[in-house]
Amino acid sequence: MERNIHCTPLGIGFLTSIYDASSQGIISEDIVRSIFNDVLPNLVKKFSIMCIGPKPRPTSASDQWLQHAEAISRHLSALLQECVIWKLGWTVDILITKIAEEAATASEDFFTFLYLPFAKHLMIDLKSREVEAHASPFQKLFQLLLGTWIVRHVGTEPHDWVRSKVSCTCIHCKQLNKLLRNGSEKDRGFQLPPDSIHHFVQPFQGLSRPDLTYKYISSLSSVLVTKNRIDFATVHRNWSHRRDVAKETLLEFPTDTLVAFLGKMFQPIISCSVDDVEALMEVAKSSTTLTIVDFVQTNKWGKRIKTQ
């Protein structure tokens, strides 16, 4: 197992299988605890869901990718709960941080087929265990995960000259976002260090941002960004569709548990209010209250499993 520890899905699947064997009395708890203590540090250090790569085009490989994503969503939910049972609070804290960090740059496919199913699996399990959301490490996880999804894949309601922001938060991209969110400003020049120009213009390259163009002025080491006229009715219709899909997806979560775990972020997330979600996400990111909860674990026959 050690030599394959760089493969996060394999490591997660291995640990959950070992835990299931313990729940059925096949392996002793002492052996399972020893395996967890041996494997988890390296698994956490090299943790990356992204190692499965992007979703391929519709083929047999695409079907296999979907199977992997579905398995990871279930195994990751189980692993976090198992770490709580074994009192491995440090692991839960680090895993939650790494999951949230990777989700910040994840594609829509990863959210649709992995992160959102994972969140639903976990929330349904926590509801069945009657876990209180307050001061739970899972509250921060749900706030950041669902908040990121709303911000990045639903986006702000479009207005005539308002454009969606770029995801980077470096000092230059923050200045760019001020232009993009300003409904009365159509273009602006940005003077940049030479080594920052390639990074700055990346969002405008290819077909991802037809609403923006840029012109590099080498003599001034600056970039002029211009907002293009867009088919506003079509853009707004597309946004409305993304918003409606998001609301329908959130209805699949247990409502009372979703309200409890999202706290102050529930209303902004359910209404897709991106500006409010972003502001509250900054508060969630700075939160350090990650008290580990206790809950009872039972095997498939309903017998309580002793934890130490």
CSV table of C-alpha atoms in Angstrom, one decimal:
chain,number,residue,atom,x,y,z
A,1,MET,CA,0.0,0.0,0.0
A,2,GLU,CA,2.8,2.4,0.8
A,3,ARG,CA,4.1,2.5,-2.8
A,4,ASN,CA,0.7,3.4,-4.1
A,5,ILE,CA,0.0,6.1,-1.5
A,6,HIS,CA,0.4,8.8,-4.1
A,7,CYS,CA,-2.9,7.6,-5.6
A,8,THR,CA,-5.5,9.2,-3.3
A,9,PRO,CA,-8.6,7.2,-4.5
A,10,LEU,CA,-6.8,3.9,-4.0
A,11,GLY,CA,-5.7,5.0,-0.5
A,12,ILE,CA,-9.2,6.1,0.5
A,13,GLY,CA,-10.7,2.9,-0.9
A,14,PHE,CA,-8.2,0.8,1.0
A,15,LEU,CA,-8.8,2.4,4.3
A,16,THR,CA,-12.6,2.3,4.1
A,17,SER,CA,-12.4,-1.4,3.1
A,18,ILE,CA,-10.2,-2.1,6.1
A,19,TYR,CA,-12.7,-0.3,8.3
A,20,ASP,CA,-15.6,-2.2,6.9
A,21,ALA,CA,-13.8,-5.4,7.7
A,22,SER,CA,-13.4,-4.3,11.3
A,23,SER,CA,-17.1,-3.4,11.5
A,24,GLN,CA,-17.9,-7.0,10.5
A,25,GLY,CA,-15.5,-8.5,13.0
A,26,ILE,CA,-13.1,-9.8,10.3
A,27,ILE,CA,-10.2,-7.7,11.5
A,28,SER,CA,-9.5,-6.5,15.0
A,29,GLU,CA,-9.8,-2.9,16.0
A,30,ASP,CA,-6.2,-2.8,17.1
A,31,ILE,CA,-5.0,-3.8,13.7
A,32,VAL,CA,-7.2,-1.3,11.9
A,33,ARG,CA,-6.0,1.5,14.2
A,34,SER,CA,-2.4,0.5,13.5
A,35,ILE,CA,-3.1,0.6,9.7
A,36,PHE,CA,-4.8,3.9,9.9
A,37,ASN,CA,-1.9,5.4,11.9
A,38,ASP,CA,0.6,4.1,9.4
A,39,VAL,CA,-1.2,5.0,6.2
A,40,LEU,CA,-3.0,8.3,7.0
A,41,PRO,CA,0.0,10.6,7.4
A,42,ASN,CA,1.3,10.0,3.8
A,43,LEU,CA,-2.2,9.9,2.4
A,44,VAL,CA,-3.0,13.2,3.9
A,45,LYS,CA,0.4,14.7,2.8
A,46,LYS,CA,-0.1,13.7,-0.9
A,47,PHE,CA,-3.9,14.0,-0.9
A,48,SER,CA,-5.3,15.0,-4.3
A,49,ILE,CA,-8.7,14.0,-5.8
A,50,MET,CA,-7.6,15.7,-9.1
A,51,CYS,CA,-5.2,12.8,-9.7
A,52,ILE,CA,-8.0,11.0,-11.7
A,53,GLY,CA,-7.7,13.7,-14.3
A,54,PRO,CA,-10.4,15.6,-16.3
A,55,LYS,CA,-13.5,13.8,-17.5
A,56,PRO,CA,-12.9,12.3,-21.0
A,57,ARG,CA,-15.3,12.8,-23.8
A,58,PRO,CA,-18.2,10.3,-23.9
A,59,THR,CA,-16.5,6.9,-24.4
A,60,SER,CA,-15.9,3.8,-22.3
A,61,ALA,CA,-13.1,5.8,-20.6
A,62,SER,CA,-15.7,8.4,-19.7
A,63,ASP,CA,-17.9,5.7,-18.1
A,64,GLN,CA,-14.9,4.5,-16.1
A,65,TRP,CA,-14.2,8.1,-15.0
A,66,LEU,CA,-17.7,8.4,-13.7
A,67,GLN,CA,-17.5,5.2,-11.8
A,68,HIS,CA,-14.2,6.4,-10.2
A,69,ALA,CA,-15.8,9.7,-9.3
A,70,GLU,CA,-18.9,8.0,-7.7
A,71,ALA,CA,-16.7,5.6,-5.7
A,72,ILE,CA,-14.5,8.5,-4.5
A,73,SER,CA,-17.5,10.5,-3.3
A,74,ARG,CA,-18.7,7.6,-1.2
A,75,HIS,CA,-15.3,6.5,0.2
A,76,LEU,CA,-14.2,10.1,1.0
A,77,SER,CA,-17.4,10.6,3.0
A,78,ALA,CA,-16.9,7.3,4.9
A,79,LEU,CA,-13.2,8.1,5.6
A,80,LEU,CA,-13.9,11.5,7.2
A,81,GLN,CA,-16.5,9.8,9.5
A,82,GLU,CA,-14.0,7.0,10.3
A,83,CYS,CA,-11.4,9.5,11.3
A,84,VAL,CA,-13.9,11.1,13.7
A,85,ILE,CA,-14.6,7.7,15.2
A,86,TRP,CA,-10.9,7.0,15.7
A,87,LYS,CA,-10.4,10.5,17.3
A,88,LEU,CA,-8.1,11.6,14.5
A,89,GLY,CA,-9.0,15.2,14.6
A,90,TRP,CA,-5.8,16.5,13.0
A,91,THR,CA,-6.6,14.3,9.9
A,92,VAL,CA,-10.2,15.7,9.6
A,93,ASP,CA,-8.9,19.3,9.8
A,94,ILE,CA,-6.3,18.8,7.1
A,95,LEU,CA,-8.5,16.8,4.8
A,96,ILE,CA,-11.2,19.5,5.0
A,97,THR,CA,-8.7,22.2,4.1
A,98,LYS,CA,-7.3,20.2,1.2
A,99,ILE,CA,-10.7,19.3,-0.2
A,100,ALA,CA,-11.8,23.0,-0.1
A,101,GLU,CA,-8.5,24.2,-1.7
A,102,GLU,CA,-8.8,21.7,-4.6
A,103,ALA,CA,-12.5,22.6,-5.1
A,104,ALA,CA,-11.5,26.2,-5.5
A,105,THR,CA,-10.1,25.3,-9.0
A,106,ALA,CA,-12.1,22.3,-9.8
A,107,SER,CA,-14.0,22.0,-13.1
A,108,GLU,CA,-17.8,21.8,-13.3
A,109,ASP,CA,-17.5,18.0,-14.0
A,110,PHE,CA,-15.8,17.5,-10.7
A,111,PHE,CA,-18.6,19.3,-8.9
A,112,THR,CA,-21.4,17.6,-10.8
A,113,PHE,CA,-20.1,14.0,-10.5
A,114,LEU,CA,-17.8,14.1,-7.4
A,115,TYR,CA,-18.0,17.0,-5.0
A,116,LEU,CA,-21.8,17.4,-4.9
A,117,PRO,CA,-22.5,13.7,-4.5
A,118,PHE,CA,-19.8,13.6,-1.8
A,119,ALA,CA,-21.5,16.4,0.1
A,120,LYS,CA,-24.9,14.7,-0.2
A,121,HIS,CA,-23.5,11.4,1.1
A,122,LEU,CA,-21.8,13.1,4.0
A,123,MET,CA,-24.7,15.3,5.0
A,124,ILE,CA,-27.2,12.4,4.9
A,125,ASP,CA,-24.9,10.3,7.1
A,126,LEU,CA,-24.4,13.1,9.5
A,127,LYS,CA,-28.2,13.6,9.7
A,128,SER,CA,-28.7,9.9,10.5
A,129,ARG,CA,-26.1,10.2,13.3
A,130,GLU,CA,-27.8,13.3,14.7
A,131,VAL,CA,-24.6,15.3,14.5
A,132,GLU,CA,-24.9,18.9,15.7
A,133,ALA,CA,-23.6,21.4,13.1
A,134,HIS,CA,-22.4,24.0,15.5
A,135,ALA,CA,-18.6,24.0,16.0
A,136,SER,CA,-18.4,20.9,13.8
A,137,PRO,CA,-15.5,20.7,11.3
A,138,PHE,CA,-18.1,19.7,8.7
A,139,GLN,CA,-19.8,23.1,8.9
A,140,LYS,CA,-16.8,24.8,7.4
A,141,LEU,CA,-16.5,22.1,4.8
A,142,PHE,CA,-20.1,22.5,3.5
A,143,GLN,CA,-19.9,26.3,3.6
A,144,LEU,CA,-16.7,26.4,1.5
A,145,LEU,CA,-17.6,23.6,-0.9
A,146,LEU,CA,-21.1,24.7,-1.7
A,147,GLY,CA,-20.1,28.4,-1.6
A,148,THR,CA,-17.3,27.7,-4.2
A,149,TRP,CA,-19.8,25.9,-6.4
A,150,ILE,CA,-22.2,28.8,-6.4
A,151,VAL,CA,-19.5,31.4,-7.0
A,152,ARG,CA,-17.6,29.6,-9.8
A,153,HIS,CA,-20.3,27.6,-11.6
A,154,VAL,CA,-23.5,29.6,-11.2
A,155,GLY,CA,-21.9,33.1,-11.1
A,156,THR,CA,-23.2,36.6,-10.6
A,157,GLU,CA,-26.4,37.6,-12.4
A,158,PRO,CA,-25.2,39.3,-15.6
A,159,HIS,CA,-25.9,43.0,-16.3
A,160,ASP,CA,-25.1,44.9,-19.4
A,161,TRP,CA,-21.5,45.8,-18.7
A,162,VAL,CA,-20.9,43.7,-15.6
A,163,ARG,CA,-18.8,40.6,-16.2
A,164,SER,CA,-18.1,37.5,-14.1
A,165,LYS,CA,-14.9,37.6,-12.1
A,166,VAL,CA,-11.8,35.6,-12.6
A,167,SER,CA,-11.0,33.1,-9.8
A,168,CYS,CA,-7.5,34.1,-9.0
A,169,THR,CA,-7.0,36.4,-6.0
A,170,CYS,CA,-3.5,37.8,-6.7
A,171,ILE,CA,-3.1,41.6,-6.5
A,172,HIS,CA,-3.3,42.1,-10.3
A,173,CYS,CA,-6.4,39.9,-10.7
A,174,LYS,CA,-8.1,41.7,-7.9
A,175,GLN,CA,-7.7,44.9,-9.8
A,176,LEU,CA,-9.1,43.2,-12.9
A,177,ASN,CA,-12.1,42.0,-11.0
A,178,LYS,CA,-12.9,45.6,-10.0
A,179,LEU,CA,-13.2,46.4,-13.6
A,180,LEU,CA,-15.3,43.3,-14.4
A,181,ARG,CA,-17.7,44.1,-11.6
A,182,ASN,CA,-18.0,47.8,-12.5
A,183,GLY,CA,-21.2,48.2,-14.7
A,184,SER,CA,-20.2,51.7,-15.9
A,185,GLU,CA,-16.6,51.0,-17.0
A,186,LYS,CA,-16.0,49.4,-20.4
A,187,ASP,CA,-12.2,49.2,-20.5
A,188,ARG,CA,-9.1,49.8,-18.4
A,189,GLY,CA,-5.4,49.7,-18.8
A,190,PHE,CA,-3.3,47.7,-16.4
A,191,GLN,CA,0.5,48.3,-16.0
A,192,LEU,CA,2.1,45.0,-15.0
A,193,PRO,CA,5.5,43.6,-14.2
A,194,PRO,CA,6.8,41.6,-17.2
A,195,ASP,CA,6.7,38.3,-15.3
A,196,SER,CA,3.0,38.8,-14.5
A,197,ILE,CA,1.7,39.4,-17.9
A,198,HIS,CA,1.3,35.8,-19.1
A,199,HIS,CA,-0.6,34.9,-15.9
A,200,PHE,CA,-2.8,38.0,-16.2
A,201,VAL,CA,-4.0,37.4,-19.8
A,202,GLN,CA,-4.6,33.6,-19.5
A,203,PRO,CA,-8.3,34.0,-18.8
A,204,PHE,CA,-8.8,35.8,-22.1
A,205,GLN,CA,-7.1,33.2,-24.3
A,206,GLY,CA,-9.0,30.6,-26.2
A,207,LEU,CA,-12.8,30.5,-26.2
A,208,SER,CA,-13.5,30.7,-22.4
A,209,ARG,CA,-14.1,34.5,-22.3
A,210,PRO,CA,-15.7,35.8,-25.5
A,211,ASP,CA,-17.0,38.7,-23.4
A,212,LEU,CA,-13.5,40.1,-23.0
A,213,THR,CA,-10.5,41.0,-25.2
A,214,TYR,CA,-7.1,42.3,-24.4
A,215,LYS,CA,-4.3,44.2,-26.1
A,216,TYR,CA,-0.7,44.0,-24.9
A,217,ILE,CA,1.2,47.3,-25.2
A,218,SER,CA,4.8,46.3,-24.9
A,219,SER,CA,6.3,49.8,-24.8
A,220,LEU,CA,4.3,50.5,-21.6
A,221,SER,CA,4.4,46.9,-20.2
A,222,SER,CA,0.6,47.2,-19.9
A,223,VAL,CA,-2.5,45.3,-20.9
A,224,LEU,CA,-5.7,47.1,-22.1
A,225,VAL,CA,-8.8,45.0,-21.2
A,226,THR,CA,-12.0,45.7,-23.1
A,227,LYS,CA,-15.5,44.3,-22.4
A,228,ASN,CA,-17.2,43.1,-25.6
A,229,ARG,CA,-20.8,43.5,-26.4
A,230,ILE,CA,-22.6,40.3,-25.7
A,231,ASP,CA,-26.0,38.8,-26.6
A,232,PHE,CA,-27.4,39.9,-23.2
A,233,ALA,CA,-30.7,38.0,-23.5
A,234,THR,CA,-28.8,34.7,-24.2
A,235,VAL,CA,-26.2,35.2,-21.5
A,236,HIS,CA,-28.9,36.0,-18.9
A,237,ARG,CA,-31.0,33.0,-20.0
A,238,ASN,CA,-27.9,30.7,-19.6
A,239,TRP,CA,-27.3,32.2,-16.1
A,240,SER,CA,-30.9,31.6,-15.1
A,241,HIS,CA,-30.6,28.0,-16.2
A,242,ARG,CA,-27.5,27.5,-14.1
A,243,ARG,CA,-29.2,29.1,-11.1
A,244,ASP,CA,-32.3,26.9,-11.5
A,245,VAL,CA,-30.2,23.8,-11.7
A,246,ALA,CA,-28.3,24.8,-8.6
A,247,LYS,CA,-31.6,25.3,-6.7
A,248,GLU,CA,-32.9,22.0,-7.8
A,249,THR,CA,-29.7,20.3,-6.8
A,250,LEU,CA,-29.8,21.9,-3.3
A,251,LEU,CA,-33.3,20.5,-2.8
A,252,GLU,CA,-31.8,17.0,-3.0
A,253,PHE,CA,-30.0,17.7,0.4
A,254,PRO,CA,-31.9,17.2,3.6
A,255,THR,CA,-33.2,20.7,4.1
A,256,ASP,CA,-33.1,21.0,7.9
A,257,THR,CA,-29.5,19.6,8.0
A,258,LEU,CA,-28.5,21.9,5.1
A,259,VAL,CA,-29.8,24.9,7.0
A,260,ALA,CA,-27.9,23.9,10.2
A,261,PHE,CA,-24.6,23.2,8.5
A,262,LEU,CA,-24.6,26.3,6.2
A,263,GLY,CA,-25.7,28.6,9.0
A,264,LYS,CA,-25.6,32.3,7.9
A,265,MET,CA,-24.6,31.1,4.4
A,266,PHE,CA,-27.9,29.1,3.8
A,267,GLN,CA,-30.0,32.0,2.4
A,268,PRO,CA,-27.2,33.5,0.2
A,269,ILE,CA,-26.4,30.0,-1.2
A,270,ILE,CA,-30.0,28.9,-1.8
A,271,SER,CA,-30.7,32.2,-3.5
A,272,CYS,CA,-27.4,32.2,-5.5
A,273,SER,CA,-26.4,35.6,-4.1
A,274,VAL,CA,-22.7,35.5,-5.2
A,275,ASP,CA,-21.5,38.7,-3.6
A,276,ASP,CA,-22.9,37.7,-0.2
A,277,VAL,CA,-21.6,34.1,-0.5
A,278,GLU,CA,-18.1,35.4,-1.3
A,279,ALA,CA,-18.1,37.7,1.7
A,280,LEU,CA,-19.2,34.9,4.1
A,281,MET,CA,-16.7,32.5,2.6
A,282,GLU,CA,-13.9,34.8,3.7
A,283,VAL,CA,-15.2,34.5,7.2
A,284,ALA,CA,-15.5,30.7,6.9
A,285,LYS,CA,-11.9,30.4,5.6
A,286,SER,CA,-10.6,32.3,8.7
A,287,SER,CA,-12.5,30.1,11.1
A,288,THR,CA,-10.3,27.9,13.3
A,289,THR,CA,-13.1,26.3,15.4
A,290,LEU,CA,-12.9,22.7,14.3
A,291,THR,CA,-14.1,20.9,17.3
A,292,ILE,CA,-14.4,17.2,16.5
A,293,VAL,CA,-17.8,15.7,17.3
A,294,ASP,CA,-18.6,12.3,18.8
A,295,PHE,CA,-21.1,9.9,17.3
A,296,VAL,CA,-21.9,6.3,17.6
A,297,GLN,CA,-20.9,3.9,14.9
A,298,THR,CA,-22.7,0.6,14.3
A,299,ASN,CA,-22.0,-2.3,12.1
A,300,LYS,CA,-24.4,-3.5,9.4
A,301,TRP,CA,-26.3,-5.6,12.0
A,302,GLY,CA,-26.9,-2.5,14.2
A,303,LYS,CA,-24.3,-3.6,16.8
A,304,ARG,CA,-22.5,-0.7,18.4
A,305,ILE,CA,-18.8,-0.6,17.6
A,306,LYS,CA,-16.6,0.4,20.6
A,307,THR,CA,-14.4,3.5,20.0
A,308,GLN,CA,-11.6,4.7,22.3
